Each structure stands twice: as C-alpha cells, then as structure tokens.
PDB file of C-alpha atoms in Angstrom:
ATOM      1  CA  MET J  20       0.000   0.000   0.000  1.00 57.00           C
ATOM      2  CA  ASN J  21       1.202   3.481  -0.800  1.00 81.00           C
ATOM      3  CA  GLN J  22       2.292   5.953   1.833  1.00 86.00           C
ATOM      4  CA  VAL J  23       3.184   9.630   1.972  1.00 91.00           C
ATOM      5  CA  LEU J  24       4.811  11.910   4.514  1.00 93.00           C
ATOM      6  CA  ALA J  25       2.799  14.899   5.769  1.00 95.00           C
ATOM      7  CA  LEU J  26       4.052  17.875   7.759  1.00 94.00           C
ATOM      8  CA  GLU J  27       2.188  20.306   9.979  1.00 95.00           C
ATOM      9  CA  ARG J  28       0.965  23.340   8.054  1.00 95.00           C
ATOM     10  CA  ILE J  29       0.897  26.774   9.655  1.00 95.00           C
ATOM     11  CA  GLU J  30       1.307  28.861   6.484  1.00 95.00           C
ATOM     12  CA  ASN J  31      -1.559  29.931   4.251  1.00 93.00           C
ATOM     13  CA  PRO J  32      -2.299  27.673   1.246  1.00 93.00           C
ATOM     14  CA  ASN J  33      -0.734  29.982  -1.368  1.00 92.00           C
ATOM     15  CA  THR J  34       2.550  30.190   0.563  1.00 94.00           C
ATOM     16  CA  VAL J  35       2.539  26.388   0.886  1.00 95.00           C
ATOM     17  CA  ARG J  36       2.074  25.949  -2.882  1.00 94.00           C
ATOM     18  CA  LYS J  37       4.852  28.454  -3.697  1.00 94.00           C
ATOM     19  CA  SER J  38       7.262  26.470  -1.499  1.00 95.00           C
ATOM     20  CA  GLY J  39       6.697  23.200  -3.445  1.00 95.00           C
ATOM     21  CA  TYR J  40       4.068  21.650  -1.164  1.00 96.00           C
ATOM     22  CA  THR J  41       0.360  20.947  -1.520  1.00 96.00           C
ATOM     23  CA  PRO J  42      -2.004  21.938   1.305  1.00 97.00           C
ATOM     24  CA  ALA J  43      -4.159  19.172   2.745  1.00 96.00           C
ATOM     25  CA  VAL J  44      -6.192  18.206   5.780  1.00 97.00           C
ATOM     26  CA  VAL J  45      -6.476  14.957   7.745  1.00 96.00           C
ATOM     27  CA  TYR J  46      -9.267  14.049  10.180  1.00 95.00           C
ATOM     28  CA  GLY J  47     -10.956  10.986  11.581  1.00 91.00           C
ATOM     29  CA  LYS J  48     -10.015   8.016  13.768  1.00 86.00           C
ATOM     30  CA  GLY J  49      -7.178   8.765  16.167  1.00 86.00           C
ATOM     31  CA  ILE J  50      -7.074  12.468  15.289  1.00 90.00           C
ATOM     32  CA  GLU J  51      -8.655  14.769  17.866  1.00 87.00           C
ATOM     33  CA  ASN J  52      -9.319  17.741  15.576  1.00 93.00           C
ATOM     34  CA  PRO J  53      -8.878  18.157  11.813  1.00 95.00           C
ATOM     35  CA  GLN J  54      -5.188  18.826  11.168  1.00 95.00           C
ATOM     36  CA  LYS J  55      -3.902  21.214   8.524  1.00 96.00           C
ATOM     37  CA  ILE J  56      -1.027  19.458   6.778  1.00 96.00           C
ATOM     38  CA  LYS J  57       1.208  19.869   3.752  1.00 96.00           C
ATOM     39  CA  ILE J  58       2.723  17.263   1.452  1.00 96.00           C
ATOM     40  CA  LEU J  59       5.683  17.705  -0.842  1.00 96.00           C
ATOM     41  CA  LYS J  60       4.142  18.202  -4.295  1.00 94.00           C
ATOM     42  CA  LYS J  61       6.406  15.634  -6.022  1.00 94.00           C
ATOM     43  CA  ASP J  62       5.561  13.013  -3.358  1.00 93.00           C
ATOM     44  CA  LEU J  63       1.837  13.700  -3.741  1.00 92.00           C
ATOM     45  CA  LEU J  64       2.022  13.431  -7.540  1.00 90.00           C
ATOM     46  CA  LYS J  65       3.858  10.114  -7.180  1.00 90.00           C
ATOM     47  CA  LEU J  66       1.159   8.883  -4.766  1.00 87.00           C
ATOM     48  CA  LEU J  67      -1.663   9.984  -7.074  1.00 86.00           C
ATOM     49  CA  ARG J  68      -0.081   8.321 -10.114  1.00 82.00           C
ATOM     50  CA  ASN J  69      -1.517   5.012  -8.864  1.00 75.00           C
ATOM     51  CA  ASN J  70      -4.241   6.283  -6.540  1.00 75.00           C
ATOM     52  CA  SER J  71      -7.252   8.561  -6.772  1.00 77.00           C
ATOM     53  CA  LYS J  72     -10.270   9.651  -4.785  1.00 80.00           C
ATOM     54  CA  HIS J  73     -11.425   6.795  -2.487  1.00 77.00           C
ATOM     55  CA  SER J  74      -8.026   5.046  -2.604  1.00 82.00           C
ATOM     56  CA  LYS J  75      -6.522   3.677   0.597  1.00 84.00           C
ATOM     57  CA  VAL J  76      -3.148   5.077   1.638  1.00 88.00           C
ATOM     58  CA  TYR J  77      -0.942   5.415   4.689  1.00 91.00           C
ATOM     59  CA  LEU J  78      -0.220   8.930   5.895  1.00 93.00           C
ATOM     60  CA  ASP J  79       2.850   9.437   8.082  1.00 94.00           C
ATOM     61  CA  TYR J  80       2.215  12.497  10.236  1.00 93.00           C
ATOM     62  CA  ASN J  81       3.465  13.736  13.579  1.00 90.00           C
ATOM     63  CA  ASN J  82       5.405  10.516  14.356  1.00 91.00           C
ATOM     64  CA  SER J  83       2.303   8.390  13.709  1.00 91.00           C
ATOM     65  CA  ARG J  84       1.018   6.388  10.784  1.00 92.00           C
ATOM     66  CA  TYR J  85      -2.644   6.697   9.796  1.00 92.00           C
ATOM     67  CA  PHE J  86      -4.606   4.421   7.498  1.00 90.00           C
ATOM     68  CA  CYS J  87      -6.610   6.837   5.340  1.00 89.00           C
ATOM     69  CA  ILE J  88      -9.025   7.154   2.467  1.00 88.00           C
ATOM     70  CA  ILE J  89      -8.435   9.984   0.014  1.00 90.00           C
ATOM     71  CA  LYS J  90     -11.805  11.704   0.438  1.00 89.00           C
ATOM     72  CA  ASP J  91     -11.383  14.593  -1.983  1.00 91.00           C
ATOM     73  CA  ILE J  92      -8.898  16.101  -4.415  1.00 92.00           C
ATOM     74  CA  GLN J  93      -9.450  19.682  -5.528  1.00 93.00           C
ATOM     75  CA  PHE J  94      -7.951  20.738  -8.864  1.00 92.00           C
ATOM     76  CA  ASP J  95      -7.314  24.077 -10.521  1.00 89.00           C
ATOM     77  CA  TYR J  96      -9.167  23.381 -13.758  1.00 85.00           C
ATOM     78  CA  LEU J  97      -7.201  26.001 -15.685  1.00 86.00           C
ATOM     79  CA  ASN J  98      -3.739  24.523 -15.208  1.00 83.00           C
ATOM     80  CA  LYS J  99      -4.650  21.061 -13.742  1.00 82.00           C
ATOM     81  CA  ASP J 100      -2.622  21.662 -10.544  1.00 88.00           C
ATOM     82  CA  ILE J 101      -3.763  20.007  -7.333  1.00 92.00           C
ATOM     83  CA  LEU J 102      -5.023  22.707  -4.957  1.00 94.00           C
ATOM     84  CA  HIS J 103      -5.928  20.661  -1.879  1.00 95.00           C
ATOM     85  CA  VAL J 104      -6.344  17.056  -0.711  1.00 95.00           C
ATOM     86  CA  GLU J 105      -8.563  15.707   2.053  1.00 96.00           C
ATOM     87  CA  PHE J 106      -7.648  12.511   3.940  1.00 94.00           C
ATOM     88  CA  GLN J 107      -9.955  10.643   6.329  1.00 92.00           C
ATOM     89  CA  ALA J 108      -8.221   8.422   8.864  1.00 92.00           C
ATOM     90  CA  VAL J 109     -10.076   5.161   9.516  1.00 89.00           C
ATOM     91  CA  HIS J 110      -9.452   1.754  11.061  1.00 87.00           C
ATOM     92  CA  GLU J 111      -8.695  -0.997   8.540  1.00 82.00           C
ATOM     93  CA  ASP J 112     -11.466  -3.171   9.996  1.00 84.00           C
ATOM     94  CA  GLU J 113     -14.030  -0.370   9.900  1.00 83.00           C
ATOM     95  CA  GLU J 114     -17.142  -0.983   7.802  1.00 87.00           C
ATOM     96  CA  VAL J 115     -17.433   1.805   5.232  1.00 84.00           C
ATOM     97  CA  LYS J 116     -19.346   2.704   2.089  1.00 84.00           C
ATOM     98  CA  VAL J 117     -17.285   3.974  -0.835  1.00 82.00           C
ATOM     99  CA  SER J 118     -17.720   4.478  -4.557  1.00 82.00           C
ATOM    100  CA  VAL J 119     -15.232   2.416  -6.531  1.00 85.00           C
ATOM    101  CA  PRO J 120     -14.452   2.995 -10.213  1.00 86.00           C
ATOM    102  CA  LEU J 121     -15.023   0.273 -12.795  1.00 90.00           C
ATOM    103  CA  VAL J 122     -12.208  -0.370 -15.281  1.00 91.00           C
ATOM    104  CA  TYR J 123     -13.210  -2.199 -18.443  1.00 92.00           C
ATOM    105  CA  GLU J 124     -10.342  -4.205 -19.963  1.00 92.00           C
ATOM    106  CA  GLY J 125     -10.143  -5.699 -23.465  1.00 89.00           C
ATOM    107  CA  GLU J 126     -12.066  -3.034 -25.385  1.00 88.00           C
ATOM    108  CA  GLN J 127      -9.521  -3.148 -28.241  1.00 88.00           C
ATOM    109  CA  LEU J 128     -10.400  -6.789 -28.949  1.00 88.00           C
ATOM    110  CA  LEU J 129     -14.096  -5.902 -29.040  1.00 87.00           C
ATOM    111  CA  GLU J 130     -13.385  -3.108 -31.503  1.00 87.00           C
ATOM    112  CA  SER J 131     -11.391  -5.480 -33.729  1.00 88.00           C
ATOM    113  CA  LYS J 132     -14.568  -7.609 -33.963  1.00 88.00           C
ATOM    114  CA  GLY J 133     -16.651  -4.556 -34.955  1.00 90.00           C
ATOM    115  CA  PHE J 134     -18.203  -4.149 -31.502  1.00 92.00           C
ATOM    116  CA  ILE J 135     -18.181  -1.296 -29.034  1.00 92.00           C
ATOM    117  CA  LEU J 136     -18.607  -1.189 -25.299  1.00 93.00           C
ATOM    118  CA  GLU J 137     -21.428   1.103 -24.245  1.00 94.00           C
ATOM    119  CA  VAL J 138     -20.681   2.033 -20.639  1.00 94.00           C
ATOM    120  CA  TYR J 139     -23.681   3.123 -18.576  1.00 95.00           C
ATOM    121  CA  VAL J 140     -22.066   3.031 -15.129  1.00 92.00           C
ATOM    122  CA  SER J 141     -18.449   3.979 -14.378  1.00 89.00           C
ATOM    123  CA  GLU J 142     -18.480   3.308 -10.612  1.00 89.00           C
ATOM    124  CA  VAL J 143     -20.435   1.345  -8.024  1.00 91.00           C
ATOM    125  CA  GLU J 144     -20.948   1.865  -4.313  1.00 90.00           C
ATOM    126  CA  LEU J 145     -19.527  -0.868  -2.108  1.00 91.00           C
ATOM    127  CA  GLU J 146     -19.842  -1.632   1.586  1.00 92.00           C
ATOM    128  CA  GLY J 147     -17.402  -3.671   3.603  1.00 91.00           C
ATOM    129  CA  LYS J 148     -14.265  -3.601   5.713  1.00 89.00           C
ATOM    130  CA  LEU J 149     -11.987  -0.957   4.337  1.00 84.00           C
ATOM    131  CA  LYS J 150      -8.959  -3.244   4.172  1.00 83.00           C
ATOM    132  CA  ASP J 151     -10.931  -5.639   1.909  1.00 88.00           C
ATOM    133  CA  LEU J 152     -12.350  -3.059  -0.513  1.00 86.00           C
ATOM    134  CA  PRO J 153     -10.639  -2.802  -3.893  1.00 87.00           C
ATOM    135  CA  ASP J 154      -9.382   0.541  -5.233  1.00 81.00           C
ATOM    136  CA  VAL J 155     -10.878  -0.342  -8.650  1.00 85.00           C
ATOM    137  CA  ILE J 156     -12.951  -3.191 -10.042  1.00 91.00           C
ATOM    138  CA  LYS J 157     -11.570  -4.636 -13.280  1.00 92.00           C
ATOM    139  CA  ILE J 158     -14.033  -6.156 -15.732  1.00 94.00           C
ATOM    140  CA  ASP J 159     -12.698  -8.239 -18.619  1.00 93.00           C
ATOM    141  CA  VAL J 160     -14.815  -7.676 -21.746  1.00 93.00           C
ATOM    142  CA  LYS J 161     -12.554  -9.145 -24.462  1.00 89.00           C
ATOM    143  CA  ASP J 162     -14.539 -12.405 -24.814  1.00 90.00           C
ATOM    144  CA  LYS J 163     -17.970 -10.771 -24.769  1.00 91.00           C
ATOM    145  CA  LYS J 164     -20.374 -11.194 -27.696  1.00 92.00           C
ATOM    146  CA  LEU J 165     -22.787  -8.833 -29.399  1.00 92.00           C
ATOM    147  CA  GLY J 166     -25.705  -8.058 -27.079  1.00 93.00           C
ATOM    148  CA  ASP J 167     -23.976  -9.247 -23.899  1.00 94.00           C
ATOM    149  CA  LYS J 168     -24.824  -7.190 -20.841  1.00 95.00           C
ATOM    150  CA  ILE J 169     -22.554  -6.672 -17.869  1.00 95.00           C
ATOM    151  CA  THR J 170     -24.550  -6.335 -14.657  1.00 95.00           C
ATOM    152  CA  VAL J 171     -23.760  -5.783 -10.992  1.00 94.00           C
ATOM    153  CA  GLU J 172     -24.279  -9.524 -10.457  1.00 93.00           C
ATOM    154  CA  ASP J 173     -21.303 -10.204 -12.804  1.00 92.00           C
ATOM    155  CA  LEU J 174     -18.840  -8.401 -10.511  1.00 93.00           C
ATOM    156  CA  LYS J 175     -16.331 -10.682  -8.801  1.00 89.00           C
ATOM    157  CA  LEU J 176     -15.669  -9.401  -5.279  1.00 91.00           C
ATOM    158  CA  LYS J 177     -14.169 -10.779  -2.071  1.00 90.00           C
ATOM    159  CA  GLU J 178     -16.497 -12.385   0.421  1.00 90.00           C
ATOM    160  CA  GLY J 179     -17.903  -9.811   2.845  1.00 90.00           C
ATOM    161  CA  ILE J 180     -18.056  -7.012   0.271  1.00 93.00           C
ATOM    162  CA  LYS J 181     -21.524  -5.927  -0.712  1.00 93.00           C
ATOM    163  CA  VAL J 182     -22.512  -3.904  -3.782  1.00 93.00           C
ATOM    164  CA  LEU J 183     -25.184  -1.387  -2.798  1.00 92.00           C
ATOM    165  CA  ASP J 184     -26.670  -1.257  -6.309  1.00 89.00           C
ATOM    166  CA  ASP J 185     -29.408  -3.628  -7.548  1.00 91.00           C
ATOM    167  CA  LYS J 186     -27.865  -6.908  -8.789  1.00 90.00           C
ATOM    168  CA  ASP J 187     -29.715  -6.567 -12.121  1.00 93.00           C
ATOM    169  CA  LYS J 188     -28.439  -3.047 -12.818  1.00 94.00           C
ATOM    170  CA  VAL J 189     -26.799  -2.920 -16.261  1.00 95.00           C
ATOM    171  CA  LEU J 190     -23.272  -1.502 -16.148  1.00 96.00           C
ATOM    172  CA  ALA J 191     -22.382  -1.874 -19.836  1.00 95.00           C
ATOM    173  CA  VAL J 192     -23.597  -3.489 -23.068  1.00 96.00           C
ATOM    174  CA  ILE J 193     -21.725  -4.880 -26.079  1.00 94.00           C
ATOM    175  CA  SER J 194     -23.121  -3.233 -29.212  1.00 93.00           C
ATOM    176  CA  GLU J 195     -22.368  -3.201 -32.906  1.00 91.00           C
ATOM    177  CA  ALA J 196     -20.080  -0.386 -33.989  1.00 82.00           C
ATOM    178  CA  GLU J 197     -21.832   2.000 -36.343  1.00 76.00           C
ATOM    179  CA  THR J 198     -20.152   2.213 -39.704  1.00 61.00           C
ATOM    180  CA  SER J 199     -20.005   5.642 -41.301  1.00 50.00           C
ATOM    181  CA  GLU J 200     -20.966   6.155 -44.963  1.00 49.00           C
ATOM    182  CA  GLU J 201     -17.295   6.890 -45.755  1.00 50.00           C
ATOM    183  CA  GLU J 202     -16.216   3.507 -44.366  1.00 49.00           C
ATOM    184  CA  LEU J 203     -18.957   1.772 -46.371  1.00 47.00           C
ATOM    185  CA  ALA J 204     -17.829   3.488 -49.588  1.00 49.00           C
ATOM    186  CA  SER J 205     -14.229   2.282 -49.245  1.00 50.00           C
TER     187      SER J 205
END
C-alpha cells in the first residue's frame, strides 16, 4: 500500500504551494481535531499516479502512521494543478461505504470484432471492511459477444463485500459499432 509523509501546516495555502508543497487536511479516527497538513508536491504526484479519490493510503504524520481514504482532491481546472487534498483516517477493519471505479479491460479486442462497449455506469458503491475493498474493479470484456450485458451480479468481489446497487443493474452493453458512410464506400 502506498504511503506519503505529511508535515504540519501553519502557512496559508498559497505560501505552501509556492514552497513546493500541496495543502491538505487529515481528520478521523485517532485524530482529535482536523489537522492542517502539507505534502511535498512531487511526493503527492507520485502517490496519485496510482491512486485517486477513495483510494486507501498510509499517511505518516506527527510521528504516527494513519490508514486513510483519500476523500477529496481539488484541482485548478485552468492549469490542472492540485489545490488541496482531504484525507480521512479510519481503522482498517471499519465498515465503510465507498464508490469504486469500474475499469473495463479488453475493449480493443471488441473493436477489432466490430463491436463497441457502451458504458452506462463507471463506478459502483460498495460496503465492507476498508482493508478488503478494492481501489478499482476490473471487468474483462474481451470475450464478450454482441448483445452481452454486464450487470452488478457479474462483478467478482471478495467475500464480505456488498454492492449497494441492484444486482440486475446494467453496467455496460456490447453493441455493434456503427459504420459511417465513408467507411462503407471504401
């Protein structure tokens, strides 16, 4: 599991950013009051390369290690910089509800067969012990046939993890790729 070092923040957010850090906050289990922290920007970018909102990470702060969920990441939409990150400290055995992204794998093979994947749902809400929850759910679609539907019931999850959506909810469908008139003419 990924970890990052956080330092106490007493400066204002703009000063923190100018000094190469990203302002953040951590709160939750084992933390009396929300703590203003800062994380070295390059360390945060490295952490976020493989993690995103709802990911589980360890935060080293004030001579302690906290098991956290990344609750929110605020971006500057003009230049894509990270403005602020929010971490929630939790116990690994705590029952939580989180939204987890779905990653569809094998779309290129579908396209080579003249099919497309129509995605209706890009994330599902799960409930379970935090340590058991996946960061993403991978769904292999390469062997799917025209008309196949991928539903919540098709998701393969560890025992003890519950999907909070209806088991018949359609997540994606395999459809025929539409051929443009130009492609037909050639």
